[in-house]
Amino acid sequence: MSDAQTLIENRPPSVAALFLERVAATPDAEAYRYPVPPASGEGPDDWKSLSWAQSAERVYAIAAGLIELGVRPEERVALASATRVEWMLADLGIMCAGAATTTVYPQTNADESAFILSDSGSRVLVAEDAGQLAKVREKRAELPELHHVVVIDPAGVETDDWVLTLAELESRGAAHLEQHPSLIKERVGAITKDQLATLIYTSGTTGRPKGVRLPHDNWSYMAKAIAATGLVGADDVQYLWLPLAHVFGKVLTSGQIEVGHVTAVDGRVDKIIENLPVVRPTYMAAVPRIFEKVYNGVAAKARAGGAAKYKIFQWASEVAREYAKVTQDNFKRTGTRSAPFGLAAQHKVADTLVYAKIREAFGGRLRACVSGSAALAPEIGYFFAGAGIHILEGYGLTESSAASFVNPGEAYRTGTVGKPLPGTEVRIADDGEILLRGPGIMEGYHKLPEKTAEVLESDGWFHTGDIGELSPDGYLRITDRKKDLIKTSSGKYIAPAEVEGQFKAVCPYVSNILVHGADRNFCTALIALDEAAILEWAKENGLAGKSYAEVVAAPRTVEMVDGYVKRLNEGLQRWQTIKKFRLLPRDLDVEHGEITPSLKLKRPVVEREYKHLIDEMYAGAREA
């Protein structure tokens, strides 16, 4: 039996047991680092730390407080908050009480929040602030099973029999523990591997969210499997900003407990660039949109520096991509990362001029990034790889506890999502669909046995709905979502995500793009531009002072984007090319329901909202 198999098979029955083991093993080691804004509201944040023992004190108090409120094993406690250290402590407290966490995105509106709380049967809600509390107050009559709301940030909150603060819950829990000192160990000891730990509602890209039931064994397996990959160690510093309501963010918390490294946690996306040089992480996970924004930002800054500076950036970008491709290919063949002398010399010069500055912006110590949740355009991946920032793409779904594949450290291959985690099986169906089986696969959808049967076979194989290819040595490449494949009126199949990813690598101003063409005789695109980047471009092109909507409506802007569309088309098959496009008057966002909180495109929503623009592009068309 391999070391990885031994590690996985000797996993504890629950995340709660895993946490108790970590606290006992390294009580004084730093567990969490979190920002505290200055009292004046001005100046940099002050970063504080919690050791594992200090974290445990709060976790156990939260657990005991929930038990004192009457929460029983496997009952649901909902969490509606942005990513912050209290989210992590509350989640662990819920599981140490033997209960199960129902995750709710903080951006979720009142109606959908009420649906999730009702469908899950949540007994308690841990809400971030007065805003989250207001949503459930509005729907309280529809939530008879919700007995209490615990508010993390008490500002502007009036407590009563139904509402208490997190500080009050911890105080009540600490008092309860004084009377019952063995309470937590008894609760944790009684948790079985099949007991529900988490209920995560899918982001609903195509319809109403479904609750995915993930028992403790899913997370315990994930923790051990992540450790078995060797990608992270006890000395790493992780920067965690991803939504913890999403399975990608959630899985990172399990891995951290097993490995024991420190996590700096701050969910404020607008603070990422500011925080990186302060935290100086060695490891970070992100969604592709973050890397796209960084790439576009660097390109825009270079362009703003003048023609010479932009020319250097373009040259350095091509060198980075060529260097990454050559060295990855050589590693695949020989096991060593080498490049011809001339390319290596160019790379060294480009590193001094461009790449070193990019690495410094990430804090200067970043050893690896993991990218997931959506496809990363290979050209962007090659750029960062050549610049010394290794993006290890991974793959998984909510139904597979997030991580099913990840690129192996030194042997990573851009454009693939790597190899299966130890203990996970994969096969490709006759129609190209990826099927998974293993300890990370969900128990099923909450109260939806028919929906469960549609995707989960009796022998454990889960139908992902994604199309992919396996290399002879086990690397997986995702080509598209099965349901997103476009079939044109001429019978040609097109993977829109592939075309969209290529455009993001070509155009430094794009934020989101949707390729359309189902049952049509040619493809079109709806394009939203990155506001910061396009307004910077506008200053240099006679459109200074104009609003975003005015800039994207300007003929000069349309002409500029058309140039990038033509560059894209040069690398596509004829039936894939974009014949027409329209620029959207604003970027797509979560608030309008056009993208999910994990930044995935909701195609049906966007196509429905901008149907008039799509129809306009096909009106009277004769092109083939």
PDB file of N, CA, C and O in Angstrom, residues 5 8-9 11 193-194 213-225 399-404 421-425 436-443 460:
ATOM      1  N   GLN A   5      -2.213   6.073  -0.020  1.00  0.00           N
ATOM      2  CA  GLN A   5      -3.340   5.208   0.323  1.00  0.00           C
ATOM      3  C   GLN A   5      -3.457   5.018   1.829  1.00  0.00           C
ATOM      4  O   GLN A   5      -4.551   5.030   2.390  1.00  0.00           O
ATOM      5  N   ILE A   8      -4.918   8.163   3.415  1.00  0.00           N
ATOM      6  CA  ILE A   8      -6.345   8.330   3.139  1.00  0.00           C
ATOM      7  C   ILE A   8      -7.177   7.315   3.912  1.00  0.00           C
ATOM      8  O   ILE A   8      -8.220   7.643   4.487  1.00  0.00           O
ATOM      9  N   GLU A   9      -6.729   6.074   3.926  1.00  0.00           N
ATOM     10  CA  GLU A   9      -7.524   5.029   4.575  1.00  0.00           C
ATOM     11  C   GLU A   9      -7.540   5.170   6.097  1.00  0.00           C
ATOM     12  O   GLU A   9      -8.446   4.656   6.752  1.00  0.00           O
ATOM     13  N   ARG A  11      -8.096   7.855   7.729  1.00  0.00           N
ATOM     14  CA  ARG A  11      -8.719   9.141   8.032  1.00  0.00           C
ATOM     15  C   ARG A  11      -9.700   8.998   9.199  1.00  0.00           C
ATOM     16  O   ARG A  11     -10.338   7.946   9.358  1.00  0.00           O
ATOM     17  N   LYS A 193     -18.974   8.762  10.207  1.00  0.00           N
ATOM     18  CA  LYS A 193     -18.476   9.260   8.919  1.00  0.00           C
ATOM     19  C   LYS A 193     -19.615   9.606   7.951  1.00  0.00           C
ATOM     20  O   LYS A 193     -19.447  10.451   7.060  1.00  0.00           O
ATOM     21  N   ASP A 194     -20.757   8.948   8.110  1.00  0.00           N
ATOM     22  CA  ASP A 194     -21.886   9.186   7.203  1.00  0.00           C
ATOM     23  C   ASP A 194     -22.803  10.314   7.676  1.00  0.00           C
ATOM     24  O   ASP A 194     -23.798  10.635   7.010  1.00  0.00           O
ATOM     25  N   ARG A 213     -25.713  17.263  -0.378  1.00  0.00           N
ATOM     26  CA  ARG A 213     -25.459  16.704   0.946  1.00  0.00           C
ATOM     27  C   ARG A 213     -24.043  16.109   0.987  1.00  0.00           C
ATOM     28  O   ARG A 213     -23.746  15.140   0.284  1.00  0.00           O
ATOM     29  N   LEU A 214     -23.195  16.717   1.825  1.00  0.00           N
ATOM     30  CA  LEU A 214     -21.808  16.273   1.953  1.00  0.00           C
ATOM     31  C   LEU A 214     -21.557  15.820   3.391  1.00  0.00           C
ATOM     32  O   LEU A 214     -21.479  16.644   4.301  1.00  0.00           O
ATOM     33  N   PRO A 215     -21.456  14.520   3.625  1.00  0.00           N
ATOM     34  CA  PRO A 215     -21.204  14.020   4.974  1.00  0.00           C
ATOM     35  C   PRO A 215     -19.758  14.252   5.405  1.00  0.00           C
ATOM     36  O   PRO A 215     -18.902  14.634   4.598  1.00  0.00           O
ATOM     37  N   HIS A 216     -19.480  14.007   6.671  1.00  0.00           N
ATOM     38  CA  HIS A 216     -18.146  14.241   7.227  1.00  0.00           C
ATOM     39  C   HIS A 216     -17.058  13.486   6.471  1.00  0.00           C
ATOM     40  O   HIS A 216     -15.939  13.989   6.305  1.00  0.00           O
ATOM     41  N   ASP A 217     -17.370  12.284   6.006  1.00  0.00           N
ATOM     42  CA  ASP A 217     -16.339  11.485   5.346  1.00  0.00           C
ATOM     43  C   ASP A 217     -15.830  12.150   4.071  1.00  0.00           C
ATOM     44  O   ASP A 217     -14.667  11.975   3.692  1.00  0.00           O
ATOM     45  N   ASN A 218     -16.705  12.907   3.383  1.00  0.00           N
ATOM     46  CA  ASN A 218     -16.252  13.646   2.195  1.00  0.00           C
ATOM     47  C   ASN A 218     -15.108  14.589   2.553  1.00  0.00           C
ATOM     48  O   ASN A 218     -14.064  14.626   1.892  1.00  0.00           O
ATOM     49  N   TRP A 219     -15.304  15.372   3.604  1.00  0.00           N
ATOM     50  CA  TRP A 219     -14.308  16.383   3.984  1.00  0.00           C
ATOM     51  C   TRP A 219     -13.073  15.749   4.611  1.00  0.00           C
ATOM     52  O   TRP A 219     -11.947  16.214   4.394  1.00  0.00           O
ATOM     53  N   SER A 220     -13.261  14.680   5.387  1.00  0.00           N
ATOM     54  CA  SER A 220     -12.128  13.991   5.993  1.00  0.00           C
ATOM     55  C   SER A 220     -11.245  13.394   4.897  1.00  0.00           C
ATOM     56  O   SER A 220     -10.008  13.480   4.947  1.00  0.00           O
ATOM     57  N   TYR A 221     -11.887  12.823   3.874  1.00  0.00           N
ATOM     58  CA  TYR A 221     -11.137  12.297   2.726  1.00  0.00           C
ATOM     59  C   TYR A 221     -10.399  13.429   2.016  1.00  0.00           C
ATOM     60  O   TYR A 221      -9.214  13.304   1.671  1.00  0.00           O
ATOM     61  N   MET A 222     -11.100  14.543   1.766  1.00  0.00           N
ATOM     62  CA  MET A 222     -10.472  15.656   1.066  1.00  0.00           C
ATOM     63  C   MET A 222      -9.245  16.165   1.816  1.00  0.00           C
ATOM     64  O   MET A 222      -8.212  16.468   1.217  1.00  0.00           O
ATOM     65  N   ALA A 223      -9.359  16.269   3.127  1.00  0.00           N
ATOM     66  CA  ALA A 223      -8.243  16.745   3.939  1.00  0.00           C
ATOM     67  C   ALA A 223      -7.017  15.853   3.752  1.00  0.00           C
ATOM     68  O   ALA A 223      -5.894  16.339   3.542  1.00  0.00           O
ATOM     69  N   LYS A 224      -7.232  14.548   3.820  1.00  0.00           N
ATOM     70  CA  LYS A 224      -6.126  13.607   3.681  1.00  0.00           C
ATOM     71  C   LYS A 224      -5.596  13.562   2.242  1.00  0.00           C
ATOM     72  O   LYS A 224      -4.383  13.448   2.016  1.00  0.00           O
ATOM     73  N   ALA A 225      -6.503  13.637   1.257  1.00  0.00           N
ATOM     74  CA  ALA A 225      -6.082  13.596  -0.143  1.00  0.00           C
ATOM     75  C   ALA A 225      -5.258  14.824  -0.513  1.00  0.00           C
ATOM     76  O   ALA A 225      -4.261  14.717  -1.240  1.00  0.00           O
ATOM     77  N   GLU A 399     -20.726  18.614  -6.052  1.00  0.00           N
ATOM     78  CA  GLU A 399     -21.124  17.224  -5.823  1.00  0.00           C
ATOM     79  C   GLU A 399     -19.938  16.301  -5.560  1.00  0.00           C
ATOM     80  O   GLU A 399     -20.118  15.160  -5.133  1.00  0.00           O
ATOM     81  N   SER A 400     -18.719  16.765  -5.843  1.00  0.00           N
ATOM     82  CA  SER A 400     -17.532  15.942  -5.572  1.00  0.00           C
ATOM     83  C   SER A 400     -16.643  16.584  -4.510  1.00  0.00           C
ATOM     84  O   SER A 400     -15.444  16.329  -4.451  1.00  0.00           O
ATOM     85  N   SER A 401     -17.238  17.426  -3.677  1.00  0.00           N
ATOM     86  CA  SER A 401     -16.518  18.096  -2.577  1.00  0.00           C
ATOM     87  C   SER A 401     -15.377  18.969  -3.075  1.00  0.00           C
ATOM     88  O   SER A 401     -14.357  19.120  -2.406  1.00  0.00           O
ATOM     89  N   ALA A 402     -15.517  19.496  -4.278  1.00  0.00           N
ATOM     90  CA  ALA A 402     -14.627  20.503  -4.868  1.00  0.00           C
ATOM     91  C   ALA A 402     -13.428  19.933  -5.597  1.00  0.00           C
ATOM     92  O   ALA A 402     -13.183  20.271  -6.744  1.00  0.00           O
ATOM     93  N   ALA A 403     -12.637  19.106  -4.958  1.00  0.00           N
ATOM     94  CA  ALA A 403     -11.360  18.720  -5.550  1.00  0.00           C
ATOM     95  C   ALA A 403     -11.373  17.264  -5.983  1.00  0.00           C
ATOM     96  O   ALA A 403     -11.379  16.370  -5.148  1.00  0.00           O
ATOM     97  N   SER A 404     -11.364  17.031  -7.298  1.00  0.00           N
ATOM     98  CA  SER A 404     -11.258  15.676  -7.824  1.00  0.00           C
ATOM     99  C   SER A 404      -9.955  15.506  -8.598  1.00  0.00           C
ATOM    100  O   SER A 404      -9.396  14.417  -8.640  1.00  0.00           O
ATOM    101  N   LEU A 421      -7.107  13.027  -7.652  1.00  0.00           N
ATOM    102  CA  LEU A 421      -6.596  12.921  -6.300  1.00  0.00           C
ATOM    103  C   LEU A 421      -6.523  11.442  -5.908  1.00  0.00           C
ATOM    104  O   LEU A 421      -7.325  10.640  -6.397  1.00  0.00           O
ATOM    105  N   PRO A 422      -5.585  11.102  -5.041  1.00  0.00           N
ATOM    106  CA  PRO A 422      -5.499   9.710  -4.596  1.00  0.00           C
ATOM    107  C   PRO A 422      -6.852   9.244  -4.058  1.00  0.00           C
ATOM    108  O   PRO A 422      -7.483   9.927  -3.258  1.00  0.00           O
ATOM    109  N   GLY A 423      -7.295   8.085  -4.540  1.00  0.00           N
ATOM    110  CA  GLY A 423      -8.570   7.542  -4.078  1.00  0.00           C
ATOM    111  C   GLY A 423      -9.746   7.864  -4.962  1.00  0.00           C
ATOM    112  O   GLY A 423     -10.843   7.326  -4.773  1.00  0.00           O
ATOM    113  N   THR A 424      -9.567   8.743  -5.947  1.00  0.00           N
ATOM    114  CA  THR A 424     -10.645   9.118  -6.870  1.00  0.00           C
ATOM    115  C   THR A 424     -10.471   8.389  -8.193  1.00  0.00           C
ATOM    116  O   THR A 424      -9.385   8.383  -8.764  1.00  0.00           O
ATOM    117  N   GLU A 425     -11.552   7.790  -8.678  1.00  0.00           N
ATOM    118  CA  GLU A 425     -11.543   7.103  -9.971  1.00  0.00           C
ATOM    119  C   GLU A 425     -12.201   7.980 -11.026  1.00  0.00           C
ATOM    120  O   GLU A 425     -13.105   8.760 -10.731  1.00  0.00           O
ATOM    121  N   LEU A 436     -17.057  10.261 -12.338  1.00  0.00           N
ATOM    122  CA  LEU A 436     -16.180  10.181 -11.170  1.00  0.00           C
ATOM    123  C   LEU A 436     -16.759   9.223 -10.139  1.00  0.00           C
ATOM    124  O   LEU A 436     -17.982   9.092 -10.000  1.00  0.00           O
ATOM    125  N   ARG A 437     -15.853   8.596  -9.391  1.00  0.00           N
ATOM    126  CA  ARG A 437     -16.269   7.754  -8.282  1.00  0.00           C
ATOM    127  C   ARG A 437     -15.201   7.815  -7.192  1.00  0.00           C
ATOM    128  O   ARG A 437     -14.008   7.855  -7.494  1.00  0.00           O
ATOM    129  N   GLY A 438     -15.642   7.857  -5.936  1.00  0.00           N
ATOM    130  CA  GLY A 438     -14.674   7.885  -4.844  1.00  0.00           C
ATOM    131  C   GLY A 438     -15.260   8.472  -3.581  1.00  0.00           C
ATOM    132  O   GLY A 438     -16.440   8.857  -3.536  1.00  0.00           O
ATOM    133  N   PRO A 439     -14.450   8.587  -2.521  1.00  0.00           N
ATOM    134  CA  PRO A 439     -14.937   9.059  -1.218  1.00  0.00           C
ATOM    135  C   PRO A 439     -15.353  10.529  -1.189  1.00  0.00           C
ATOM    136  O   PRO A 439     -15.946  10.975  -0.204  1.00  0.00           O
ATOM    137  N   GLY A 440     -15.053  11.275  -2.257  1.00  0.00           N
ATOM    138  CA  GLY A 440     -15.439  12.683  -2.274  1.00  0.00           C
ATOM    139  C   GLY A 440     -16.813  12.943  -2.850  1.00  0.00           C
ATOM    140  O   GLY A 440     -17.317  14.070  -2.785  1.00  0.00           O
ATOM    141  N   ILE A 441     -17.446  11.929  -3.413  1.00  0.00           N
ATOM    142  CA  ILE A 441     -18.742  12.117  -4.077  1.00  0.00           C
ATOM    143  C   ILE A 441     -19.856  12.262  -3.043  1.00  0.00           C
ATOM    144  O   ILE A 441     -19.912  11.551  -2.044  1.00  0.00           O
ATOM    145  N   MET A 442     -20.771  13.175  -3.332  1.00  0.00           N
ATOM    146  CA  MET A 442     -21.870  13.506  -2.425  1.00  0.00           C
ATOM    147  C   MET A 442     -22.728  12.306  -2.066  1.00  0.00           C
ATOM    148  O   MET A 442     -22.778  11.291  -2.780  1.00  0.00           O
ATOM    149  N   GLU A 443     -23.480  12.467  -0.999  1.00  0.00           N
ATOM    150  CA  GLU A 443     -24.504  11.489  -0.629  1.00  0.00           C
ATOM    151  C   GLU A 443     -25.689  11.590  -1.581  1.00  0.00           C
ATOM    152  O   GLU A 443     -26.326  10.595  -1.924  1.00  0.00           O
ATOM    153  N   GLY A 460     -22.050   3.990  -7.681  1.00  0.00           N
ATOM    154  CA  GLY A 460     -21.237   5.100  -7.206  1.00  0.00           C
ATOM    155  C   GLY A 460     -20.688   6.032  -8.257  1.00  0.00           C
ATOM    156  O   GLY A 460     -20.091   7.069  -7.913  1.00  0.00           O
TER     157      GLY A 460
END
